[in-house]
Amino acid sequence: MATISRTVEWTLLTDHETALKMLPPAVEQAKFKVKSLNPDEIAVDVPQALLSNQWAAKITGSIVPDADKTHIEWRVEGLGNKHYKHLIKISEGLPEGMLDDHGVQAAASQVALRFFGRKEIAHLANVLDRGETVQAIGVGRLENKPGIVAATDRRLLFLEKSIGSEDLTSFSLGAIQAVDLKKAIGGETLTINHSGTKASVTALGHGQGDSLAKAIRDAQTASAHQPTAPDPASVTAPADDFIAQLERLAELHAKGILNDEEFQTQKAILLSKQG
């Protein structure tokens, strides 16, 4: 069996010093071992536990302070497919509300999620990018495989949760051209046209398809209305830079490199930018 490596991003809603104090007890509560800890990194050993189907693994977390927050980029290396589960165990040892869950629990509280408990829903946070927020959530089947579907402010994703699997399928919002929803007595079906292909999540609970479709459309609308970064060429030059450019133009004019008309044209362009 090959060793698998997975990367997970955490944001702890506390300062760097507190984060360093809280991590070791959380690791110990998970019955793992802190191999080393310094302000920039924590290394954790996960022992093999055959009775609980736990393979040995090595976890390394790069710690980055950010004002009153602390970011951790985890790298989990080991056999099997319980990489996310290791981090869930560590997170359970942290004080309530310390770990940013990207809005997962808030979204989950709005709908009835059959067959999935709080711990399983928490797996979603492990596959999200830093700053990504869940807008809507549901439980259904993709290609006849059960899992959790979520619409975030960046994409639609499906986390398969069948026995022995934690596979992730992701569809970026920018590549979703159409969203279709069908309702039936047995549940709802959400179909998206993504980069010219179709994908359908079936057996969604009543209301879940509606919430997901609305979240996708709202996120696409918000993305379309985001202001674009200004063209650097159009940004007004600082006063000292403006004077230097004007002096340069005058020098070129005096040397005959620019004629009168060219000098006045370039000068007018500079003045318009300054204004």
PDB file of C-alpha atoms in Angstrom:
ATOM      1  CA  MET A   1       0.000   0.000   0.000  1.00  0.00           C
ATOM      2  CA  ALA A   2       1.404   3.396  -1.015  1.00  0.00           C
ATOM      3  CA  THR A   3       1.893   6.274   1.389  1.00  0.00           C
ATOM      4  CA  ILE A   4      -0.571   9.094   0.778  1.00  0.00           C
ATOM      5  CA  SER A   5       0.056  12.756   1.565  1.00  0.00           C
ATOM      6  CA  ARG A   6      -2.705  15.289   2.137  1.00  0.00           C
ATOM      7  CA  THR A   7      -2.587  18.978   3.001  1.00  0.00           C
ATOM      8  CA  VAL A   8      -5.149  20.731   5.183  1.00  0.00           C
ATOM      9  CA  GLU A   9      -5.375  24.412   6.139  1.00  0.00           C
ATOM     10  CA  TRP A  10      -6.597  25.517   9.550  1.00  0.00           C
ATOM     11  CA  THR A  11      -7.279  28.949  10.977  1.00  0.00           C
ATOM     12  CA  LEU A  12      -7.384  29.156  14.761  1.00  0.00           C
ATOM     13  CA  LEU A  13      -9.337  32.148  16.045  1.00  0.00           C
ATOM     14  CA  THR A  14      -6.743  33.007  18.656  1.00  0.00           C
ATOM     15  CA  ASP A  15      -3.303  34.558  18.899  1.00  0.00           C
ATOM     16  CA  HIS A  16      -0.057  32.701  18.260  1.00  0.00           C
ATOM     17  CA  GLU A  17       0.924  32.256  21.914  1.00  0.00           C
ATOM     18  CA  THR A  18      -2.434  30.766  22.888  1.00  0.00           C
ATOM     19  CA  ALA A  19      -2.412  28.472  19.876  1.00  0.00           C
ATOM     20  CA  LEU A  20       0.951  27.029  20.899  1.00  0.00           C
ATOM     21  CA  LYS A  21      -0.437  26.314  24.378  1.00  0.00           C
ATOM     22  CA  MET A  22      -3.654  24.693  23.127  1.00  0.00           C
ATOM     23  CA  LEU A  23      -2.199  22.378  20.480  1.00  0.00           C
ATOM     24  CA  PRO A  24      -0.243  19.883  22.666  1.00  0.00           C
ATOM     25  CA  PRO A  25      -3.223  19.026  24.957  1.00  0.00           C
ATOM     26  CA  ALA A  26      -5.426  18.578  21.887  1.00  0.00           C
ATOM     27  CA  VAL A  27      -2.886  16.191  20.340  1.00  0.00           C
ATOM     28  CA  GLU A  28      -2.605  14.221  23.574  1.00  0.00           C
ATOM     29  CA  GLN A  29      -6.387  13.955  23.922  1.00  0.00           C
ATOM     30  CA  ALA A  30      -6.431  12.345  20.469  1.00  0.00           C
ATOM     31  CA  LYS A  31      -3.930   9.818  21.867  1.00  0.00           C
ATOM     32  CA  PHE A  32      -1.251  11.004  19.482  1.00  0.00           C
ATOM     33  CA  LYS A  33       2.259  12.144  20.412  1.00  0.00           C
ATOM     34  CA  VAL A  34       3.829  15.577  19.989  1.00  0.00           C
ATOM     35  CA  LYS A  35       7.229  14.816  18.502  1.00  0.00           C
ATOM     36  CA  SER A  36       8.424  18.430  18.471  1.00  0.00           C
ATOM     37  CA  LEU A  37       7.016  21.925  18.888  1.00  0.00           C
ATOM     38  CA  ASN A  38       8.472  25.354  18.176  1.00  0.00           C
ATOM     39  CA  PRO A  39       6.900  28.725  17.253  1.00  0.00           C
ATOM     40  CA  ASP A  40       6.958  27.842  13.550  1.00  0.00           C
ATOM     41  CA  GLU A  41       6.115  24.141  13.478  1.00  0.00           C
ATOM     42  CA  ILE A  42       4.557  21.200  15.290  1.00  0.00           C
ATOM     43  CA  ALA A  43       5.297  17.557  14.458  1.00  0.00           C
ATOM     44  CA  VAL A  44       2.915  14.787  15.531  1.00  0.00           C
ATOM     45  CA  ASP A  45       3.198  11.006  15.427  1.00  0.00           C
ATOM     46  CA  VAL A  46       0.011   8.978  14.979  1.00  0.00           C
ATOM     47  CA  PRO A  47       0.421   5.404  16.286  1.00  0.00           C
ATOM     48  CA  GLN A  48      -1.074   2.413  14.549  1.00  0.00           C
ATOM     49  CA  ALA A  49      -4.236   1.108  16.250  1.00  0.00           C
ATOM     50  CA  LEU A  50      -5.593  -1.996  14.550  1.00  0.00           C
ATOM     51  CA  LEU A  51      -8.730  -2.208  16.684  1.00  0.00           C
ATOM     52  CA  SER A  52      -9.894   1.212  15.479  1.00  0.00           C
ATOM     53  CA  ASN A  53      -8.621   0.743  11.907  1.00  0.00           C
ATOM     54  CA  GLN A  54      -6.008   3.469  12.401  1.00  0.00           C
ATOM     55  CA  TRP A  55      -2.821   3.407  10.354  1.00  0.00           C
ATOM     56  CA  ALA A  56       0.364   5.051  11.598  1.00  0.00           C
ATOM     57  CA  ALA A  57       0.950   8.531  10.207  1.00  0.00           C
ATOM     58  CA  LYS A  58       3.224  11.537  10.520  1.00  0.00           C
ATOM     59  CA  ILE A  59       1.666  14.995  10.762  1.00  0.00           C
ATOM     60  CA  THR A  60       3.562  18.265  10.361  1.00  0.00           C
ATOM     61  CA  GLY A  61       1.950  21.649  10.926  1.00  0.00           C
ATOM     62  CA  SER A  62       3.515  24.908   9.713  1.00  0.00           C
ATOM     63  CA  ILE A  63       2.364  27.663  12.096  1.00  0.00           C
ATOM     64  CA  VAL A  64       1.924  31.264  10.897  1.00  0.00           C
ATOM     65  CA  PRO A  65       0.709  34.058  13.245  1.00  0.00           C
ATOM     66  CA  ASP A  66      -1.736  36.600  11.809  1.00  0.00           C
ATOM     67  CA  ALA A  67      -2.688  39.273  14.367  1.00  0.00           C
ATOM     68  CA  ASP A  68      -5.421  37.694  16.512  1.00  0.00           C
ATOM     69  CA  LYS A  69      -5.509  34.566  14.333  1.00  0.00           C
ATOM     70  CA  THR A  70      -3.111  31.686  13.762  1.00  0.00           C
ATOM     71  CA  HIS A  71      -2.878  29.756  10.495  1.00  0.00           C
ATOM     72  CA  ILE A  72      -1.673  26.168  10.374  1.00  0.00           C
ATOM     73  CA  GLU A  73      -0.910  24.259   7.195  1.00  0.00           C
ATOM     74  CA  TRP A  74      -1.029  20.573   8.049  1.00  0.00           C
ATOM     75  CA  ARG A  75       0.688  17.887   6.017  1.00  0.00           C
ATOM     76  CA  VAL A  76      -0.505  14.355   6.826  1.00  0.00           C
ATOM     77  CA  GLU A  77       1.515  11.423   5.476  1.00  0.00           C
ATOM     78  CA  GLY A  78       0.568   7.814   6.017  1.00  0.00           C
ATOM     79  CA  LEU A  79      -1.099   4.666   4.763  1.00  0.00           C
ATOM     80  CA  GLY A  80      -4.833   4.157   4.462  1.00  0.00           C
ATOM     81  CA  ASN A  81      -7.396   6.908   3.973  1.00  0.00           C
ATOM     82  CA  LYS A  82      -8.050   8.298   7.446  1.00  0.00           C
ATOM     83  CA  HIS A  83      -5.901  11.394   7.051  1.00  0.00           C
ATOM     84  CA  TYR A  84      -8.771  13.824   7.664  1.00  0.00           C
ATOM     85  CA  LYS A  85      -9.950  11.769  10.633  1.00  0.00           C
ATOM     86  CA  HIS A  86      -6.607  12.295  12.388  1.00  0.00           C
ATOM     87  CA  LEU A  87      -7.075  16.061  12.228  1.00  0.00           C
ATOM     88  CA  ILE A  88     -10.703  15.816  13.323  1.00  0.00           C
ATOM     89  CA  LYS A  89      -9.485  14.036  16.461  1.00  0.00           C
ATOM     90  CA  ILE A  90      -7.013  16.837  17.178  1.00  0.00           C
ATOM     91  CA  SER A  91      -9.661  19.511  16.581  1.00  0.00           C
ATOM     92  CA  GLU A  92     -11.975  17.872  19.099  1.00  0.00           C
ATOM     93  CA  GLY A  93      -9.435  18.637  21.817  1.00  0.00           C
ATOM     94  CA  LEU A  94      -9.481  22.379  21.123  1.00  0.00           C
ATOM     95  CA  PRO A  95     -11.766  24.783  23.016  1.00  0.00           C
ATOM     96  CA  GLU A  96     -15.201  25.196  21.445  1.00  0.00           C
ATOM     97  CA  GLY A  97     -15.195  27.806  18.690  1.00  0.00           C
ATOM     98  CA  MET A  98     -11.413  28.150  18.445  1.00  0.00           C
ATOM     99  CA  LEU A  99     -11.144  26.460  15.058  1.00  0.00           C
ATOM    100  CA  ASP A 100     -12.686  28.335  12.127  1.00  0.00           C
ATOM    101  CA  ASP A 101     -15.065  25.800  10.555  1.00  0.00           C
ATOM    102  CA  HIS A 102     -15.710  27.932   7.445  1.00  0.00           C
ATOM    103  CA  GLY A 103     -19.412  28.214   8.273  1.00  0.00           C
ATOM    104  CA  VAL A 104     -19.954  24.447   7.983  1.00  0.00           C
ATOM    105  CA  GLN A 105     -21.994  23.973  11.163  1.00  0.00           C
ATOM    106  CA  ALA A 106     -24.065  27.108  10.568  1.00  0.00           C
ATOM    107  CA  ALA A 107     -25.000  25.898   7.077  1.00  0.00           C
ATOM    108  CA  ALA A 108     -25.681  22.369   8.358  1.00  0.00           C
ATOM    109  CA  SER A 109     -28.034  23.698  11.044  1.00  0.00           C
ATOM    110  CA  GLN A 110     -30.348  25.069   8.356  1.00  0.00           C
ATOM    111  CA  VAL A 111     -31.247  21.653   6.900  1.00  0.00           C
ATOM    112  CA  ALA A 112     -31.954  18.112   8.054  1.00  0.00           C
ATOM    113  CA  LEU A 113     -28.954  15.974   7.108  1.00  0.00           C
ATOM    114  CA  ARG A 114     -29.845  12.303   6.973  1.00  0.00           C
ATOM    115  CA  PHE A 115     -27.265   9.636   7.784  1.00  0.00           C
ATOM    116  CA  PHE A 116     -24.523  12.104   8.682  1.00  0.00           C
ATOM    117  CA  GLY A 117     -23.593  13.338  12.146  1.00  0.00           C
ATOM    118  CA  ARG A 118     -21.718  16.395  13.346  1.00  0.00           C
ATOM    119  CA  LYS A 119     -18.309  14.704  13.198  1.00  0.00           C
ATOM    120  CA  GLU A 120     -18.806  13.575   9.601  1.00  0.00           C
ATOM    121  CA  ILE A 121     -19.984  17.031   8.552  1.00  0.00           C
ATOM    122  CA  ALA A 122     -16.870  18.475  10.217  1.00  0.00           C
ATOM    123  CA  HIS A 123     -14.756  16.663   7.613  1.00  0.00           C
ATOM    124  CA  LEU A 124     -15.761  19.373   5.138  1.00  0.00           C
ATOM    125  CA  ALA A 125     -13.578  21.933   6.896  1.00  0.00           C
ATOM    126  CA  ASN A 126     -10.531  19.805   6.087  1.00  0.00           C
ATOM    127  CA  VAL A 127     -10.973  20.152   2.332  1.00  0.00           C
ATOM    128  CA  LEU A 128     -11.658  23.892   2.214  1.00  0.00           C
ATOM    129  CA  ASP A 129      -9.153  26.588   1.350  1.00  0.00           C
ATOM    130  CA  ARG A 130      -8.202  29.380   3.723  1.00  0.00           C
ATOM    131  CA  GLY A 131     -10.942  32.026   3.755  1.00  0.00           C
ATOM    132  CA  GLU A 132     -13.430  29.821   1.898  1.00  0.00           C
ATOM    133  CA  THR A 133     -16.952  29.856   3.375  1.00  0.00           C
ATOM    134  CA  VAL A 134     -19.769  27.320   3.056  1.00  0.00           C
ATOM    135  CA  GLN A 135     -23.072  28.892   2.006  1.00  0.00           C
ATOM    136  CA  ALA A 136     -25.294  25.798   1.734  1.00  0.00           C
ATOM    137  CA  ILE A 137     -24.997  22.098   2.425  1.00  0.00           C
ATOM    138  CA  GLY A 138     -26.806  18.845   1.689  1.00  0.00           C
ATOM    139  CA  VAL A 139     -26.507  15.077   1.603  1.00  0.00           C
ATOM    140  CA  GLY A 140     -26.951  13.130  -1.615  1.00  0.00           C
ATOM    141  CA  ARG A 141     -25.376  10.820  -4.167  1.00  0.00           C
ATOM    142  CA  LEU A 142     -22.940  11.592  -6.996  1.00  0.00           C
ATOM    143  CA  GLU A 143     -22.481   8.739  -9.495  1.00  0.00           C
ATOM    144  CA  ASN A 144     -24.469   6.654  -7.012  1.00  0.00           C
ATOM    145  CA  LYS A 145     -21.936   7.258  -4.223  1.00  0.00           C
ATOM    146  CA  PRO A 146     -23.168   8.823  -0.949  1.00  0.00           C
ATOM    147  CA  GLY A 147     -21.601  11.966   0.382  1.00  0.00           C
ATOM    148  CA  ILE A 148     -21.868  15.558   1.519  1.00  0.00           C
ATOM    149  CA  VAL A 149     -22.393  18.303  -1.058  1.00  0.00           C
ATOM    150  CA  ALA A 150     -21.607  21.929  -0.267  1.00  0.00           C
ATOM    151  CA  ALA A 151     -21.783  25.219  -2.119  1.00  0.00           C
ATOM    152  CA  THR A 152     -19.116  27.677  -1.026  1.00  0.00           C
ATOM    153  CA  ASP A 153     -18.291  31.188  -2.142  1.00  0.00           C
ATOM    154  CA  ARG A 154     -15.782  29.625  -4.585  1.00  0.00           C
ATOM    155  CA  ARG A 155     -17.063  26.237  -5.767  1.00  0.00           C
ATOM    156  CA  LEU A 156     -19.467  23.332  -5.491  1.00  0.00           C
ATOM    157  CA  LEU A 157     -17.878  20.286  -3.914  1.00  0.00           C
ATOM    158  CA  PHE A 158     -18.852  16.706  -3.126  1.00  0.00           C
ATOM    159  CA  LEU A 159     -17.074  14.794  -0.362  1.00  0.00           C
ATOM    160  CA  GLU A 160     -17.688  11.077  -0.749  1.00  0.00           C
ATOM    161  CA  LYS A 161     -18.166   9.333   2.565  1.00  0.00           C
ATOM    162  CA  SER A 162     -18.639   5.703   1.652  1.00  0.00           C
ATOM    163  CA  ILE A 163     -16.783   2.968   3.529  1.00  0.00           C
ATOM    164  CA  GLY A 164     -13.030   3.368   3.078  1.00  0.00           C
ATOM    165  CA  SER A 165     -13.209   6.565   1.039  1.00  0.00           C
ATOM    166  CA  GLU A 166     -12.746  10.307   1.533  1.00  0.00           C
ATOM    167  CA  ASP A 167     -12.636  11.290  -2.154  1.00  0.00           C
ATOM    168  CA  LEU A 168     -13.376  14.889  -3.144  1.00  0.00           C
ATOM    169  CA  THR A 169     -14.968  16.146  -6.378  1.00  0.00           C
ATOM    170  CA  SER A 170     -14.890  19.896  -6.971  1.00  0.00           C
ATOM    171  CA  PHE A 171     -16.545  22.202  -9.524  1.00  0.00           C
ATOM    172  CA  SER A 172     -15.358  25.815  -9.708  1.00  0.00           C
ATOM    173  CA  LEU A 173     -18.085  28.464  -9.841  1.00  0.00           C
ATOM    174  CA  GLY A 174     -16.553  30.138 -12.870  1.00  0.00           C
ATOM    175  CA  ALA A 175     -16.867  26.942 -14.925  1.00  0.00           C
ATOM    176  CA  ILE A 176     -20.512  26.227 -13.998  1.00  0.00           C
ATOM    177  CA  GLN A 177     -22.587  27.417 -16.953  1.00  0.00           C
ATOM    178  CA  ALA A 178     -26.019  26.236 -15.834  1.00  0.00           C
ATOM    179  CA  VAL A 179     -27.834  24.902 -12.777  1.00  0.00           C
ATOM    180  CA  ASP A 180     -30.986  22.784 -12.959  1.00  0.00           C
ATOM    181  CA  LEU A 181     -33.136  21.503 -10.104  1.00  0.00           C
ATOM    182  CA  LYS A 182     -35.756  18.761 -10.251  1.00  0.00           C
ATOM    183  CA  LYS A 183     -38.020  17.826  -7.363  1.00  0.00           C
ATOM    184  CA  ALA A 184     -39.695  14.501  -6.764  1.00  0.00           C
ATOM    185  CA  ILE A 185     -41.321  12.624  -3.902  1.00  0.00           C
ATOM    186  CA  GLY A 186     -38.089  10.711  -3.270  1.00  0.00           C
ATOM    187  CA  GLY A 187     -35.905  13.819  -3.123  1.00  0.00           C
ATOM    188  CA  GLU A 188     -34.304  16.518  -5.235  1.00  0.00           C
ATOM    189  CA  THR A 189     -31.760  16.300  -8.057  1.00  0.00           C
ATOM    190  CA  LEU A 190     -29.287  19.110  -8.670  1.00  0.00           C
ATOM    191  CA  THR A 191     -27.666  19.066 -12.118  1.00  0.00           C
ATOM    192  CA  ILE A 192     -24.887  21.399 -13.190  1.00  0.00           C
ATOM    193  CA  ASN A 193     -23.357  21.984 -16.607  1.00  0.00           C
ATOM    194  CA  HIS A 194     -19.657  22.288 -15.864  1.00  0.00           C
ATOM    195  CA  SER A 195     -17.137  22.996 -18.640  1.00  0.00           C
ATOM    196  CA  GLY A 196     -19.425  21.363 -21.180  1.00  0.00           C
ATOM    197  CA  THR A 197     -20.169  18.247 -19.113  1.00  0.00           C
ATOM    198  CA  LYS A 198     -23.045  17.454 -16.768  1.00  0.00           C
ATOM    199  CA  ALA A 199     -22.955  16.190 -13.198  1.00  0.00           C
ATOM    200  CA  SER A 200     -25.978  15.336 -11.073  1.00  0.00           C
ATOM    201  CA  VAL A 201     -26.316  15.043  -7.316  1.00  0.00           C
ATOM    202  CA  THR A 202     -29.384  12.937  -6.602  1.00  0.00           C
ATOM    203  CA  ALA A 203     -31.400  11.959  -3.507  1.00  0.00           C
ATOM    204  CA  LEU A 204     -30.987  15.372  -1.878  1.00  0.00           C
ATOM    205  CA  GLY A 205     -33.357  16.126   0.987  1.00  0.00           C
ATOM    206  CA  HIS A 206     -36.289  18.429   0.333  1.00  0.00           C
ATOM    207  CA  GLY A 207     -35.112  22.032   0.322  1.00  0.00           C
ATOM    208  CA  GLN A 208     -31.430  21.127   0.076  1.00  0.00           C
ATOM    209  CA  GLY A 209     -31.362  21.376  -3.707  1.00  0.00           C
ATOM    210  CA  ASP A 210     -33.057  24.777  -3.548  1.00  0.00           C
ATOM    211  CA  SER A 211     -30.508  26.056  -1.017  1.00  0.00           C
ATOM    212  CA  LEU A 212     -27.547  24.753  -3.025  1.00  0.00           C
ATOM    213  CA  ALA A 213     -28.809  26.162  -6.343  1.00  0.00           C
ATOM    214  CA  LYS A 214     -29.467  29.571  -4.786  1.00  0.00           C
ATOM    215  CA  ALA A 215     -26.044  29.594  -3.127  1.00  0.00           C
ATOM    216  CA  ILE A 216     -24.338  28.831  -6.457  1.00  0.00           C
ATOM    217  CA  ARG A 217     -26.195  31.603  -8.283  1.00  0.00           C
ATOM    218  CA  ASP A 218     -25.672  34.129  -5.482  1.00  0.00           C
ATOM    219  CA  ALA A 219     -21.933  33.377  -5.352  1.00  0.00           C
ATOM    220  CA  GLN A 220     -21.635  33.700  -9.128  1.00  0.00           C
ATOM    221  CA  THR A 221     -23.460  37.040  -9.028  1.00  0.00           C
ATOM    222  CA  ALA A 222     -21.258  38.313  -6.204  1.00  0.00           C
ATOM    223  CA  SER A 223     -18.122  37.231  -8.075  1.00  0.00           C
ATOM    224  CA  ALA A 224     -19.276  38.990 -11.247  1.00  0.00           C
ATOM    225  CA  HIS A 225     -19.779  42.263  -9.347  1.00  0.00           C
ATOM    226  CA  GLN A 226     -16.462  42.254  -7.521  1.00  0.00           C
ATOM    227  CA  PRO A 227     -14.372  45.311  -8.504  1.00  0.00           C
ATOM    228  CA  THR A 228     -11.337  44.445 -10.587  1.00  0.00           C
ATOM    229  CA  ALA A 229      -7.894  45.645  -9.613  1.00  0.00           C
ATOM    230  CA  PRO A 230      -6.970  48.905 -11.353  1.00  0.00           C
ATOM    231  CA  ASP A 231      -4.625  48.803 -14.314  1.00  0.00           C
ATOM    232  CA  PRO A 232      -1.192  49.816 -12.983  1.00  0.00           C
ATOM    233  CA  ALA A 233      -0.718  51.996 -16.045  1.00  0.00           C
ATOM    234  CA  SER A 234      -3.805  54.010 -15.127  1.00  0.00           C
ATOM    235  CA  VAL A 235      -2.903  54.629 -11.500  1.00  0.00           C
ATOM    236  CA  THR A 236      -2.076  58.254 -10.704  1.00  0.00           C
ATOM    237  CA  ALA A 237       1.655  58.740 -10.265  1.00  0.00           C
ATOM    238  CA  PRO A 238       2.961  60.175  -6.966  1.00  0.00           C
ATOM    239  CA  ALA A 239       3.839  63.879  -7.049  1.00  0.00           C
ATOM    240  CA  ASP A 240       7.595  63.377  -7.042  1.00  0.00           C
ATOM    241  CA  ASP A 241       7.333  60.797  -9.847  1.00  0.00           C
ATOM    242  CA  PHE A 242       5.142  63.185 -11.842  1.00  0.00           C
ATOM    243  CA  ILE A 243       7.698  65.988 -11.541  1.00  0.00           C
ATOM    244  CA  ALA A 244      10.516  63.664 -12.596  1.00  0.00           C
ATOM    245  CA  GLN A 245       8.589  62.564 -15.678  1.00  0.00           C
ATOM    246  CA  LEU A 246       7.746  66.152 -16.576  1.00  0.00           C
ATOM    247  CA  GLU A 247      11.406  67.141 -16.252  1.00  0.00           C
ATOM    248  CA  ARG A 248      12.359  64.197 -18.440  1.00  0.00           C
ATOM    249  CA  LEU A 249       9.927  65.352 -21.115  1.00  0.00           C
ATOM    250  CA  ALA A 250      11.338  68.872 -20.988  1.00  0.00           C
ATOM    251  CA  GLU A 251      14.857  67.463 -21.355  1.00  0.00           C
ATOM    252  CA  LEU A 252      13.858  65.417 -24.398  1.00  0.00           C
ATOM    253  CA  HIS A 253      12.162  68.469 -25.885  1.00  0.00           C
ATOM    254  CA  ALA A 254      15.204  70.647 -25.270  1.00  0.00           C
ATOM    255  CA  LYS A 255      17.444  68.090 -26.995  1.00  0.00           C
ATOM    256  CA  GLY A 256      15.131  68.004 -30.004  1.00  0.00           C
ATOM    257  CA  ILE A 257      14.172  64.375 -29.464  1.00  0.00           C
ATOM    258  CA  LEU A 258      10.558  65.508 -29.041  1.00  0.00           C
ATOM    259  CA  ASN A 259       9.137  68.239 -31.280  1.00  0.00           C
ATOM    260  CA  ASP A 260       6.748  70.884 -29.923  1.00  0.00           C
ATOM    261  CA  GLU A 261       3.632  68.893 -30.786  1.00  0.00           C
ATOM    262  CA  GLU A 262       4.946  65.641 -29.285  1.00  0.00           C
ATOM    263  CA  PHE A 263       6.056  67.437 -26.125  1.00  0.00           C
ATOM    264  CA  GLN A 264       2.643  69.072 -25.618  1.00  0.00           C
ATOM    265  CA  THR A 265       0.861  65.754 -26.241  1.00  0.00           C
ATOM    266  CA  GLN A 266       2.965  63.811 -23.722  1.00  0.00           C
ATOM    267  CA  LYS A 267       2.691  66.654 -21.225  1.00  0.00           C
ATOM    268  CA  ALA A 268      -1.109  66.637 -21.550  1.00  0.00           C
ATOM    269  CA  ILE A 269      -1.172  62.874 -20.915  1.00  0.00           C
ATOM    270  CA  LEU A 270       0.898  63.277 -17.757  1.00  0.00           C
ATOM    271  CA  LEU A 271      -1.301  66.122 -16.520  1.00  0.00           C
ATOM    272  CA  SER A 272      -4.474  64.092 -17.110  1.00  0.00           C
ATOM    273  CA  LYS A 273      -3.083  61.196 -15.051  1.00  0.00           C
ATOM    274  CA  GLN A 274      -2.068  63.556 -12.256  1.00  0.00           C
ATOM    275  CA  GLY A 275      -5.532  65.078 -12.153  1.00  0.00           C
TER     276      GLY A 275
END
